[in-house]
């Protein structure tokens, strides 16, 4: 469990992660919100130094959306 100091809170807020963070990933920004239904949510931004770029592929797929409303076809 991680404890984070939040503005206007007397004590650090204990945060229980829903999943394990990868090695060397560090939380940088925490946003706390209260929605109109009176529910709290916390979102965290995490710096991830890993290279997660996908390898280029040579295959292609075509999709026929049949979107007639944007064409002159009747």
mmCIF file with all atom_site columns, N, CA and C in Angstrom:
data_model
loop_
_atom_site.group_PDB
_atom_site.id
_atom_site.type_symbol
_atom_site.label_atom_id
_atom_site.label_alt_id
_atom_site.label_comp_id
_atom_site.label_asym_id
_atom_site.label_entity_id
_atom_site.label_seq_id
_atom_site.pdbx_PDB_ins_code
_atom_site.Cartn_x
_atom_site.Cartn_y
_atom_site.Cartn_z
_atom_site.occupancy
_atom_site.B_iso_or_equiv
_atom_site.pdbx_formal_charge
_atom_site.auth_seq_id
_atom_site.auth_comp_id
_atom_site.auth_asym_id
_atom_site.auth_atom_id
_atom_site.pdbx_PDB_model_num
ATOM 1   N N  . UNK A 1 1  ? 0.847   -1.175 0.000   1.00 0.00 ? 1  UNK A N  1
ATOM 2   C CA . UNK A 1 1  ? 0.000   0.000  0.000   1.00 0.00 ? 1  UNK A CA 1
ATOM 3   C C  . UNK A 1 1  ? 0.893   1.239  0.000   1.00 0.00 ? 1  UNK A C  1
ATOM 4   N N  . UNK A 1 2  ? 0.504   2.234  -0.779  1.00 0.00 ? 2  UNK A N  1
ATOM 5   C CA . UNK A 1 2  ? 1.240   3.489  -0.897  1.00 0.00 ? 2  UNK A CA 1
ATOM 6   C C  . UNK A 1 2  ? 0.433   4.572  -0.195  1.00 0.00 ? 2  UNK A C  1
ATOM 7   N N  . UNK A 1 3  ? 1.106   5.482  0.469   1.00 0.00 ? 3  UNK A N  1
ATOM 8   C CA . UNK A 1 3  ? 0.415   6.622  1.076   1.00 0.00 ? 3  UNK A CA 1
ATOM 9   C C  . UNK A 1 3  ? 0.850   7.885  0.347   1.00 0.00 ? 3  UNK A C  1
ATOM 10  N N  . UNK A 1 4  ? -0.142  8.705  -0.048  1.00 0.00 ? 4  UNK A N  1
ATOM 11  C CA . UNK A 1 4  ? 0.124   9.935  -0.776  1.00 0.00 ? 4  UNK A CA 1
ATOM 12  C C  . UNK A 1 4  ? -0.461  11.115 -0.027  1.00 0.00 ? 4  UNK A C  1
ATOM 13  N N  . UNK A 1 5  ? 0.299   12.181 0.042   1.00 0.00 ? 5  UNK A N  1
ATOM 14  C CA . UNK A 1 5  ? -0.159  13.403 0.696   1.00 0.00 ? 5  UNK A CA 1
ATOM 15  C C  . UNK A 1 5  ? -0.994  14.201 -0.291  1.00 0.00 ? 5  UNK A C  1
ATOM 16  N N  . UNK A 1 6  ? -2.232  14.468 0.057   1.00 0.00 ? 6  UNK A N  1
ATOM 17  C CA . UNK A 1 6  ? -3.166  15.200 -0.792  1.00 0.00 ? 6  UNK A CA 1
ATOM 18  C C  . UNK A 1 6  ? -3.453  16.545 -0.132  1.00 0.00 ? 6  UNK A C  1
ATOM 19  N N  . UNK A 1 7  ? -3.539  17.600 -0.961  1.00 0.00 ? 7  UNK A N  1
ATOM 20  C CA . UNK A 1 7  ? -3.855  18.930 -0.439  1.00 0.00 ? 7  UNK A CA 1
ATOM 21  C C  . UNK A 1 7  ? -5.187  18.899 0.313   1.00 0.00 ? 7  UNK A C  1
ATOM 22  N N  . UNK A 1 8  ? -5.280  19.642 1.375   1.00 0.00 ? 8  UNK A N  1
ATOM 23  C CA . UNK A 1 8  ? -6.466  19.776 2.222   1.00 0.00 ? 8  UNK A CA 1
ATOM 24  C C  . UNK A 1 8  ? -6.798  18.513 3.014   1.00 0.00 ? 8  UNK A C  1
ATOM 25  N N  . UNK A 1 9  ? -5.914  17.548 3.053   1.00 0.00 ? 9  UNK A N  1
ATOM 26  C CA . UNK A 1 9  ? -6.108  16.344 3.870   1.00 0.00 ? 9  UNK A CA 1
ATOM 27  C C  . UNK A 1 9  ? -5.132  16.386 5.043   1.00 0.00 ? 9  UNK A C  1
ATOM 28  N N  . UNK A 1 10 ? -5.627  16.083 6.219   1.00 0.00 ? 10 UNK A N  1
ATOM 29  C CA . UNK A 1 10 ? -4.784  16.130 7.410   1.00 0.00 ? 10 UNK A CA 1
ATOM 30  C C  . UNK A 1 10 ? -3.748  15.011 7.422   1.00 0.00 ? 10 UNK A C  1
ATOM 31  N N  . UNK A 1 11 ? -4.115  13.852 6.880   1.00 0.00 ? 11 UNK A N  1
ATOM 32  C CA . UNK A 1 11 ? -3.224  12.699 6.878   1.00 0.00 ? 11 UNK A CA 1
ATOM 33  C C  . UNK A 1 11 ? -3.028  12.193 5.455   1.00 0.00 ? 11 UNK A C  1
ATOM 34  N N  . UNK A 1 12 ? -1.927  11.474 5.199   1.00 0.00 ? 12 UNK A N  1
ATOM 35  C CA . UNK A 1 12 ? -1.741  10.888 3.862   1.00 0.00 ? 12 UNK A CA 1
ATOM 36  C C  . UNK A 1 12 ? -2.869  9.918  3.518   1.00 0.00 ? 12 UNK A C  1
ATOM 37  N N  . UNK A 1 13 ? -3.240  9.879  2.244   1.00 0.00 ? 13 UNK A N  1
ATOM 38  C CA . UNK A 1 13 ? -4.302  9.013  1.765   1.00 0.00 ? 13 UNK A CA 1
ATOM 39  C C  . UNK A 1 13 ? -3.721  7.646  1.400   1.00 0.00 ? 13 UNK A C  1
ATOM 40  N N  . UNK A 1 14 ? -4.190  6.561  2.053   1.00 0.00 ? 14 UNK A N  1
ATOM 41  C CA . UNK A 1 14 ? -3.685  5.236  1.681   1.00 0.00 ? 14 UNK A CA 1
ATOM 42  C C  . UNK A 1 14 ? -4.292  4.799  0.347   1.00 0.00 ? 14 UNK A C  1
ATOM 43  N N  . UNK A 1 15 ? -3.459  4.367  -0.580  1.00 0.00 ? 15 UNK A N  1
ATOM 44  C CA . UNK A 1 15 ? -3.917  3.940  -1.904  1.00 0.00 ? 15 UNK A CA 1
ATOM 45  C C  . UNK A 1 15 ? -3.630  2.456  -2.064  1.00 0.00 ? 15 UNK A C  1
ATOM 46  N N  . UNK A 1 16 ? -4.657  1.694  -2.369  1.00 0.00 ? 16 UNK A N  1
ATOM 47  C CA . UNK A 1 16 ? -4.504  0.268  -2.640  1.00 0.00 ? 16 UNK A CA 1
ATOM 48  C C  . UNK A 1 16 ? -4.596  0.093  -4.148  1.00 0.00 ? 16 UNK A C  1
ATOM 49  N N  . UNK A 1 17 ? -3.525  -0.366 -4.751  1.00 0.00 ? 17 UNK A N  1
ATOM 50  C CA . UNK A 1 17 ? -3.443  -0.534 -6.198  1.00 0.00 ? 17 UNK A CA 1
ATOM 51  C C  . UNK A 1 17 ? -4.288  -1.720 -6.637  1.00 0.00 ? 17 UNK A C  1
ATOM 52  N N  . UNK A 1 18 ? -4.929  -1.598 -7.803  1.00 0.00 ? 18 UNK A N  1
ATOM 53  C CA . UNK A 1 18 ? -5.725  -2.702 -8.342  1.00 0.00 ? 18 UNK A CA 1
ATOM 54  C C  . UNK A 1 18 ? -4.851  -3.688 -9.112  1.00 0.00 ? 18 UNK A C  1
ATOM 55  N N  . UNK A 1 19 ? -3.641  -3.280 -9.457  1.00 0.00 ? 19 UNK A N  1
ATOM 56  C CA . UNK A 1 19 ? -2.699  -4.179 -10.123 1.00 0.00 ? 19 UNK A CA 1
ATOM 57  C C  . UNK A 1 19 ? -1.280  -3.745 -9.796  1.00 0.00 ? 19 UNK A C  1
ATOM 58  N N  . UNK A 1 20 ? -0.356  -4.623 -10.008 1.00 0.00 ? 20 UNK A N  1
ATOM 59  C CA . UNK A 1 20 ? 1.051   -4.342 -9.717  1.00 0.00 ? 20 UNK A CA 1
ATOM 60  C C  . UNK A 1 20 ? 1.624   -3.404 -10.776 1.00 0.00 ? 20 UNK A C  1
ATOM 61  N N  . UNK A 1 21 ? 2.353   -2.390 -10.355 1.00 0.00 ? 21 UNK A N  1
ATOM 62  C CA . UNK A 1 21 ? 3.024   -1.505 -11.302 1.00 0.00 ? 21 UNK A CA 1
ATOM 63  C C  . UNK A 1 21 ? 4.280   -2.181 -11.832 1.00 0.00 ? 21 UNK A C  1
ATOM 64  N N  . UNK A 1 22 ? 4.611   -1.968 -13.110 1.00 0.00 ? 22 UNK A N  1
ATOM 65  C CA . UNK A 1 22 ? 5.867   -2.501 -13.623 1.00 0.00 ? 22 UNK A CA 1
ATOM 66  C C  . UNK A 1 22 ? 7.059   -1.873 -12.902 1.00 0.00 ? 22 UNK A C  1
ATOM 67  N N  . UNK A 1 23 ? 8.182   -2.562 -12.937 1.00 0.00 ? 23 UNK A N  1
ATOM 68  C CA . UNK A 1 23 ? 9.402   -2.070 -12.291 1.00 0.00 ? 23 UNK A CA 1
ATOM 69  C C  . UNK A 1 23 ? 9.783   -0.716 -12.892 1.00 0.00 ? 23 UNK A C  1
ATOM 70  N N  . UNK A 1 24 ? 10.267  0.201  -12.091 1.00 0.00 ? 24 UNK A N  1
ATOM 71  C CA . UNK A 1 24 ? 10.723  1.548  -12.474 1.00 0.00 ? 24 UNK A CA 1
ATOM 72  C C  . UNK A 1 24 ? 9.597   2.494  -12.878 1.00 0.00 ? 24 UNK A C  1
ATOM 73  N N  . UNK A 1 25 ? 8.330   2.112  -12.721 1.00 0.00 ? 25 UNK A N  1
ATOM 74  C CA . UNK A 1 25 ? 7.222   3.025  -12.993 1.00 0.00 ? 25 UNK A CA 1
ATOM 75  C C  . UNK A 1 25 ? 6.900   3.788  -11.717 1.00 0.00 ? 25 UNK A C  1
ATOM 76  N N  . UNK A 1 26 ? 6.749   5.106  -11.860 1.00 0.00 ? 26 UNK A N  1
ATOM 77  C CA . UNK A 1 26 ? 6.544   5.965  -10.700 1.00 0.00 ? 26 UNK A CA 1
ATOM 78  C C  . UNK A 1 26 ? 5.292   6.818  -10.903 1.00 0.00 ? 26 UNK A C  1
ATOM 79  N N  . UNK A 1 27 ? 4.352   6.832  -9.941  1.00 0.00 ? 27 UNK A N  1
ATOM 80  C CA . UNK A 1 27 ? 3.199   7.734  -10.051 1.00 0.00 ? 27 UNK A CA 1
ATOM 81  C C  . UNK A 1 27 ? 3.659   9.190  -9.951  1.00 0.00 ? 27 UNK A C  1
ATOM 82  N N  . UNK A 1 28 ? 3.150   10.028 -10.856 1.00 0.00 ? 28 UNK A N  1
ATOM 83  C CA . UNK A 1 28 ? 3.574   11.428 -10.879 1.00 0.00 ? 28 UNK A CA 1
ATOM 84  C C  . UNK A 1 28 ? 2.455   12.402 -10.554 1.00 0.00 ? 28 UNK A C  1
ATOM 85  N N  . UNK A 1 29 ? 1.224   12.068 -10.925 1.00 0.00 ? 29 UNK A N  1
ATOM 86  C CA . UNK A 1 29 ? 0.098   12.970 -10.705 1.00 0.00 ? 29 UNK A CA 1
ATOM 87  C C  . UNK A 1 29 ? -1.082  12.173 -10.153 1.00 0.00 ? 29 UNK A C  1
ATOM 88  N N  . UNK A 1 30 ? -1.737  12.723 -9.142  1.00 0.00 ? 30 UNK A N  1
ATOM 89  C CA . UNK A 1 30 ? -2.921  12.106 -8.567  1.00 0.00 ? 30 UNK A CA 1
ATOM 90  C C  . UNK A 1 30 ? -4.059  13.115 -8.649  1.00 0.00 ? 30 UNK A C  1
ATOM 91  N N  . UNK A 1 31 ? -5.201  12.685 -9.201  1.00 0.00 ? 31 UNK A N  1
ATOM 92  C CA . UNK A 1 31 ? -6.378  13.538 -9.291  1.00 0.00 ? 31 UNK A CA 1
ATOM 93  C C  . UNK A 1 31 ? -7.509  12.894 -8.489  1.00 0.00 ? 31 UNK A C  1
ATOM 94  N N  . UNK A 1 32 ? -8.081  13.654 -7.562  1.00 0.00 ? 32 UNK A N  1
ATOM 95  C CA . UNK A 1 32 ? -9.187  13.168 -6.728  1.00 0.00 ? 32 UNK A CA 1
ATOM 96  C C  . UNK A 1 32 ? -10.431 13.961 -7.103  1.00 0.00 ? 32 UNK A C  1
ATOM 97  N N  . UNK A 1 33 ? -11.528 13.252 -7.424  1.00 0.00 ? 33 UNK A N  1
ATOM 98  C CA . UNK A 1 33 ? -12.764 13.919 -7.841  1.00 0.00 ? 33 UNK A CA 1
ATOM 99  C C  . UNK A 1 33 ? -13.955 13.378 -7.060  1.00 0.00 ? 33 UNK A C  1
ATOM 100 N N  . UNK A 1 34 ? -14.921 14.242 -6.834  1.00 0.00 ? 34 UNK A N  1
ATOM 101 C CA . UNK A 1 34 ? -16.208 13.878 -6.247  1.00 0.00 ? 34 UNK A CA 1
ATOM 102 C C  . UNK A 1 34 ? -17.258 14.112 -7.318  1.00 0.00 ? 34 UNK A C  1
ATOM 103 N N  . UNK A 1 35 ? -17.951 13.056 -7.771  1.00 0.00 ? 35 UNK A N  1
ATOM 104 C CA . UNK A 1 35 ? -18.927 13.206 -8.849  1.00 0.00 ? 35 UNK A CA 1
ATOM 105 C C  . UNK A 1 35 ? -20.280 13.654 -8.293  1.00 0.00 ? 35 UNK A C  1
ATOM 106 N N  . UNK A 1 36 ? -21.221 14.021 -9.172  1.00 0.00 ? 36 UNK A N  1
ATOM 107 C CA . UNK A 1 36 ? -22.535 14.500 -8.715  1.00 0.00 ? 36 UNK A CA 1
ATOM 108 C C  . UNK A 1 36 ? -23.310 13.476 -7.880  1.00 0.00 ? 36 UNK A C  1
ATOM 109 N N  . UNK A 1 37 ? -22.974 12.188 -8.008  1.00 0.00 ? 37 UNK A N  1
ATOM 110 C CA . UNK A 1 37 ? -23.642 11.145 -7.217  1.00 0.00 ? 37 UNK A CA 1
ATOM 111 C C  . UNK A 1 37 ? -22.981 10.951 -5.863  1.00 0.00 ? 37 UNK A C  1
ATOM 112 N N  . UNK A 1 38 ? -22.065 11.848 -5.520  1.00 0.00 ? 38 UNK A N  1
ATOM 113 C CA . UNK A 1 38 ? -21.369 11.827 -4.233  1.00 0.00 ? 38 UNK A CA 1
ATOM 114 C C  . UNK A 1 38 ? -20.434 10.621 -4.087  1.00 0.00 ? 38 UNK A C  1
ATOM 115 N N  . UNK A 1 39 ? -19.814 10.194 -5.226  1.00 0.00 ? 39 UNK A N  1
ATOM 116 C CA . UNK A 1 39 ? -18.833 9.109  -5.212  1.00 0.00 ? 39 UNK A CA 1
ATOM 117 C C  . UNK A 1 39 ? -17.455 9.678  -5.504  1.00 0.00 ? 39 UNK A C  1
ATOM 118 N N  . UNK A 1 40 ? -16.471 9.198  -4.772  1.00 0.00 ? 40 UNK A N  1
ATOM 119 C CA . UNK A 1 40 ? -15.100 9.643  -4.956  1.00 0.00 ? 40 UNK A CA 1
ATOM 120 C C  . UNK A 1 40 ? -14.400 8.756  -5.981  1.00 0.00 ? 40 UNK A C  1
ATOM 121 N N  . UNK A 1 41 ? -13.522 9.360  -6.767  1.00 0.00 ? 41 UNK A N  1
ATOM 122 C CA . UNK A 1 41 ? -12.678 8.579  -7.661  1.00 0.00 ? 41 UNK A CA 1
ATOM 123 C C  . UNK A 1 41 ? -11.277 9.178  -7.638  1.00 0.00 ? 41 UNK A C  1
ATOM 124 N N  . UNK A 1 42 ? -10.306 8.323  -7.842  1.00 0.00 ? 42 UNK A N  1
ATOM 125 C CA . UNK A 1 42 ? -8.906  8.744  -7.856  1.00 0.00 ? 42 UNK A CA 1
ATOM 126 C C  . UNK A 1 42 ? -8.288  8.223  -9.139  1.00 0.00 ? 42 UNK A C  1
ATOM 127 N N  . UNK A 1 43 ? -7.644  9.107  -9.897  1.00 0.00 ? 43 UNK A N  1
ATOM 128 C CA . UNK A 1 43 ? -6.913  8.661  -11.083 1.00 0.00 ? 43 UNK A CA 1
ATOM 129 C C  . UNK A 1 43 ? -5.450  9.044  -10.905 1.00 0.00 ? 43 UNK A C  1
ATOM 130 N N  . UNK A 1 44 ? -4.598  8.174  -11.384 1.00 0.00 ? 44 UNK A N  1
ATOM 131 C CA . UNK A 1 44 ? -3.159  8.376  -11.226 1.00 0.00 ? 44 UNK A CA 1
ATOM 132 C C  . UNK A 1 44 ? -2.469  8.353  -12.572 1.00 0.00 ? 44 UNK A C  1
ATOM 133 N N  . UNK A 1 45 ? -1.526  9.245  -12.755 1.00 0.00 ? 45 UNK A N  1
ATOM 134 C CA . UNK A 1 45 ? -0.687  9.238  -13.954 1.00 0.00 ? 45 UNK A CA 1
ATOM 135 C C  . UNK A 1 45 ? 0.642   8.626  -13.551 1.00 0.00 ? 45 UNK A C  1
ATOM 136 N N  . UNK A 1 46 ? 1.127   7.700  -14.376 1.00 0.00 ? 46 UNK A N  1
ATOM 137 C CA . UNK A 1 46 ? 2.339   6.960  -14.048 1.00 0.00 ? 46 UNK A CA 1
ATOM 138 C C  . UNK A 1 46 ? 3.345   7.109  -15.174 1.00 0.00 ? 46 UNK A C  1
ATOM 139 N N  . UNK A 1 47 ? 4.586   7.472  -14.845 1.00 0.00 ? 47 UNK A N  1
ATOM 140 C CA . UNK A 1 47 ? 5.657   7.494  -15.839 1.00 0.00 ? 47 UNK A CA 1
ATOM 141 C C  . UNK A 1 47 ? 6.148   6.073  -16.050 1.00 0.00 ? 47 UNK A C  1
ATOM 142 N N  . UNK A 1 48 ? 6.164   5.644  -17.312 1.00 0.00 ? 48 UNK A N  1
ATOM 143 C CA . UNK A 1 48 ? 6.593   4.294  -17.658 1.00 0.00 ? 48 UNK A CA 1
ATOM 144 C C  . UNK A 1 48 ? 7.771   4.396  -18.621 1.00 0.00 ? 48 UNK A C  1
ATOM 145 N N  . UNK A 1 49 ? 8.984   4.112  -18.158 1.00 0.00 ? 49 UNK A N  1
ATOM 146 C CA . UNK A 1 49 ? 10.163  4.272  -19.003 1.00 0.00 ? 49 UNK A CA 1
ATOM 147 C C  . UNK A 1 49 ? 10.355  3.140  -20.018 1.00 0.00 ? 49 UNK A C  1
ATOM 148 N N  . UNK A 1 50 ? 9.492   2.126  -19.991 1.00 0.00 ? 50 UNK A N  1
ATOM 149 C CA . UNK A 1 50 ? 9.661   1.005  -20.917 1.00 0.00 ? 50 UNK A CA 1
ATOM 150 C C  . UNK A 1 50 ? 9.347   1.420  -22.352 1.00 0.00 ? 50 UNK A C  1
ATOM 151 N N  . UNK A 1 51 ? 10.003  0.772  -23.309 1.00 0.00 ? 51 UNK A N  1
ATOM 152 C CA . UNK A 1 51 ? 9.728   0.996  -24.717 1.00 0.00 ? 51 UNK A CA 1
ATOM 153 C C  . UNK A 1 51 ? 8.613   0.042  -25.128 1.00 0.00 ? 51 UNK A C  1
ATOM 154 N N  . UNK A 1 52 ? 7.405   0.560  -25.326 1.00 0.00 ? 52 UNK A N  1
ATOM 155 C CA . UNK A 1 52 ? 6.253   -0.269 -25.639 1.00 0.00 ? 52 UNK A CA 1
ATOM 156 C C  . UNK A 1 52 ? 5.782   -0.096 -27.082 1.00 0.00 ? 52 UNK A C  1
ATOM 157 N N  . UNK A 1 53 ? 6.663   0.392  -27.963 1.00 0.00 ? 53 UNK A N  1
ATOM 158 C CA . UNK A 1 53 ? 6.289   0.596  -29.363 1.00 0.00 ? 53 UNK A CA 1
ATOM 159 C C  . UNK A 1 53 ? 6.039   -0.746 -30.038 1.00 0.00 ? 53 UNK A C  1
ATOM 160 N N  . UNK A 1 54 ? 5.016   -0.789 -30.876 1.00 0.00 ? 54 UNK A N  1
ATOM 161 C CA . UNK A 1 54 ? 4.697   -1.995 -31.622 1.00 0.00 ? 54 UNK A CA 1
ATOM 162 C C  . UNK A 1 54 ? 5.573   -2.078 -32.870 1.00 0.00 ? 54 UNK A C  1
ATOM 163 N N  . UNK A 1 55 ? 5.882   -3.294 -33.283 1.00 0.00 ? 55 UNK A N  1
ATOM 164 C CA . UNK A 1 55 ? 6.657   -3.492 -34.498 1.00 0.00 ? 55 UNK A CA 1
ATOM 165 C C  . UNK A 1 55 ? 5.760   -3.204 -35.698 1.00 0.00 ? 55 UNK A C  1
ATOM 166 N N  . UNK A 1 56 ? 6.326   -2.593 -36.756 1.00 0.00 ? 56 UNK A N  1
ATOM 167 C CA . UNK A 1 56 ? 5.512   -2.326 -37.949 1.00 0.00 ? 56 UNK A CA 1
ATOM 168 C C  . UNK A 1 56 ? 5.067   -3.636 -38.612 1.00 0.00 ? 56 UNK A C  1
ATOM 169 N N  . UNK A 1 57 ? 3.886   -3.607 -39.221 1.00 0.00 ? 57 UNK A N  1
ATOM 170 C CA . UNK A 1 57 ? 3.364   -4.775 -39.933 1.00 0.00 ? 57 UNK A CA 1
ATOM 171 C C  . UNK A 1 57 ? 3.163   -4.425 -41.403 1.00 0.00 ? 57 UNK A C  1
ATOM 172 N N  . UNK A 1 58 ? 3.161   -5.425 -42.254 1.00 0.00 ? 58 UNK A N  1
ATOM 173 C CA . UNK A 1 58 ? 2.981   -5.184 -43.685 1.00 0.00 ? 58 UNK A CA 1
ATOM 174 C C  . UNK A 1 58 ? 1.583   -5.579 -44.157 1.00 0.00 ? 58 UNK A C  1
ATOM 175 N N  . UNK A 1 59 ? 0.802   -6.211 -43.316 1.00 0.00 ? 59 UNK A N  1
ATOM 176 C CA . UNK A 1 59 ? -0.549  -6.631 -43.685 1.00 0.00 ? 59 UNK A CA 1
ATOM 177 C C  . UNK A 1 59 ? -1.517  -5.453 -43.573 1.00 0.00 ? 59 UNK A C  1
ATOM 178 N N  . UNK A 1 60 ? -2.548  -5.478 -44.425 1.00 0.00 ? 60 UNK A N  1
ATOM 179 C CA . UNK A 1 60 ? -3.554  -4.423 -44.396 1.00 0.00 ? 60 UNK A CA 1
ATOM 180 C C  . UNK A 1 60 ? -4.941  -5.038 -44.416 1.00 0.00 ? 60 UNK A C  1
ATOM 181 N N  . UNK A 1 61 ? -5.906  -4.316 -43.878 1.00 0.00 ? 61 UNK A N  1
ATOM 182 C CA . UNK A 1 61 ? -7.298  -4.746 -43.867 1.00 0.00 ? 61 UNK A CA 1
ATOM 183 C C  . UNK A 1 61 ? -8.141  -3.589 -44.351 1.00 0.00 ? 61 UNK A C  1
ATOM 184 N N  . UNK A 1 62 ? -9.094  -3.875 -45.238 1.00 0.00 ? 62 UNK A N  1
ATOM 185 C CA . UNK A 1 62 ? -10.017 -2.854 -45.711 1.00 0.00 ? 62 UNK A CA 1
ATOM 186 C C  . UNK A 1 62 ? -11.374 -3.056 -45.062 1.00 0.00 ? 62 UNK A C  1
ATOM 187 N N  . UNK A 1 63 ? -12.035 -1.962 -44.715 1.00 0.00 ? 63 UNK A N  1
ATOM 188 C CA . UNK A 1 63 ? -13.348 -2.033 -44.074 1.00 0.00 ? 63 UNK A CA 1
ATOM 189 C C  . UNK A 1 63 ? -14.342 -1.246 -44.910 1.00 0.00 ? 63 UNK A C  1
ATOM 190 N N  . UNK A 1 64 ? -15.449 -1.881 -45.294 1.00 0.00 ? 64 UNK A N  1
ATOM 191 C CA . UNK A 1 64 ? -16.509 -1.212 -46.027 1.00 0.00 ? 64 UNK A CA 1
ATOM 192 C C  . UNK A 1 64 ? -17.560 -0.781 -45.007 1.00 0.00 ? 64 UNK A C  1
ATOM 193 N N  . UNK A 1 65 ? -17.562 0.499  -44.651 1.00 0.00 ? 65 UNK A N  1
ATOM 194 C CA . UNK A 1 65 ? -18.480 0.999  -43.627 1.00 0.00 ? 65 UNK A CA 1
ATOM 195 C C  . UNK A 1 65 ? -19.874 1.252  -44.187 1.00 0.00 ? 65 UNK A C  1
ATOM 196 N N  . UNK A 1 66 ? -20.026 1.284  -45.515 1.00 0.00 ? 66 UNK A N  1
ATOM 197 C CA . UNK A 1 66 ? -21.316 1.542  -46.161 1.00 0.00 ? 66 UNK A CA 1
ATOM 198 C C  . UNK A 1 66 ? -22.022 2.738  -45.533 1.00 0.00 ? 66 UNK A C  1
ATOM 199 N N  . UNK A 1 67 ? -21.281 3.819  -45.463 1.00 0.00 ? 67 UNK A N  1
ATOM 200 C CA . UNK A 1 67 ? -21.802 5.040  -44.850 1.00 0.00 ? 67 UNK A CA 1
ATOM 201 C C  . UNK A 1 67 ? -22.414 5.909  -45.950 1.00 0.00 ? 67 UNK A C  1
ATOM 202 N N  . UNK A 1 68 ? -23.667 5.626  -46.293 1.00 0.00 ? 68 UNK A N  1
ATOM 203 C CA . UNK A 1 68 ? -24.319 6.301  -47.411 1.00 0.00 ? 68 UNK A CA 1
ATOM 204 C C  . UNK A 1 68 ? -24.727 7.736  -47.099 1.00 0.00 ? 68 UNK A C  1
ATOM 205 N N  . UNK A 1 69 ? -24.861 8.088  -45.857 1.00 0.00 ? 69 UNK A N  1
ATOM 206 C CA . UNK A 1 69 ? -25.347 9.434  -45.543 1.00 0.00 ? 69 UNK A CA 1
ATOM 207 C C  . UNK A 1 69 ? -24.342 10.511 -45.916 1.00 0.00 ? 69 UNK A C  1
ATOM 208 N N  . UNK A 1 70 ? -23.059 10.156 -46.103 1.00 0.00 ? 70 UNK A N  1
ATOM 209 C CA . UNK A 1 70 ? -22.046 11.135 -46.468 1.00 0.00 ? 70 UNK A CA 1
ATOM 210 C C  . UNK A 1 70 ? -21.699 11.089 -47.946 1.00 0.00 ? 70 UNK A C  1
ATOM 211 N N  . UNK A 1 71 ? -22.448 10.327 -48.737 1.00 0.00 ? 71 UNK A N  1
ATOM 212 C CA . UNK A 1 71 ? -22.172 10.248 -50.166 1.00 0.00 ? 71 UNK A CA 1
ATOM 213 C C  . UNK A 1 71 ? -23.402 10.671 -50.944 1.00 0.00 ? 71 UNK A C  1
ATOM 214 N N  . UNK A 1 72 ? -23.227 10.797 -52.273 1.00 0.00 ? 72 UNK A N  1
ATOM 215 C CA . UNK A 1 72 ? -24.331 11.178 -53.158 1.00 0.00 ? 72 UNK A CA 1
ATOM 216 C C  . UNK A 1 72 ? -25.104 9.957  -53.603 1.00 0.00 ? 72 UNK A C  1
ATOM 217 N N  . UNK A 1 73 ? -24.715 8.747  -53.198 1.00 0.00 ? 73 UNK A N  1
ATOM 218 C CA . UNK A 1 73 ? -25.355 7.524  -53.636 1.00 0.00 ? 73 UNK A CA 1
ATOM 219 C C  . UNK A 1 73 ? -26.754 7.427  -53.050 1.00 0.00 ? 73 UNK A C  1
ATOM 220 N N  . UNK A 1 74 ? -27.728 7.140  -53.902 1.00 0.00 ? 74 UNK A N  1
ATOM 221 C CA . UNK A 1 74 ? -29.124 7.025  -53.453 1.00 0.00 ? 74 UNK A CA 1
ATOM 222 C C  . UNK A 1 74 ? -29.557 5.597  -53.487 1.00 0.00 ? 74 UNK A C  1
#
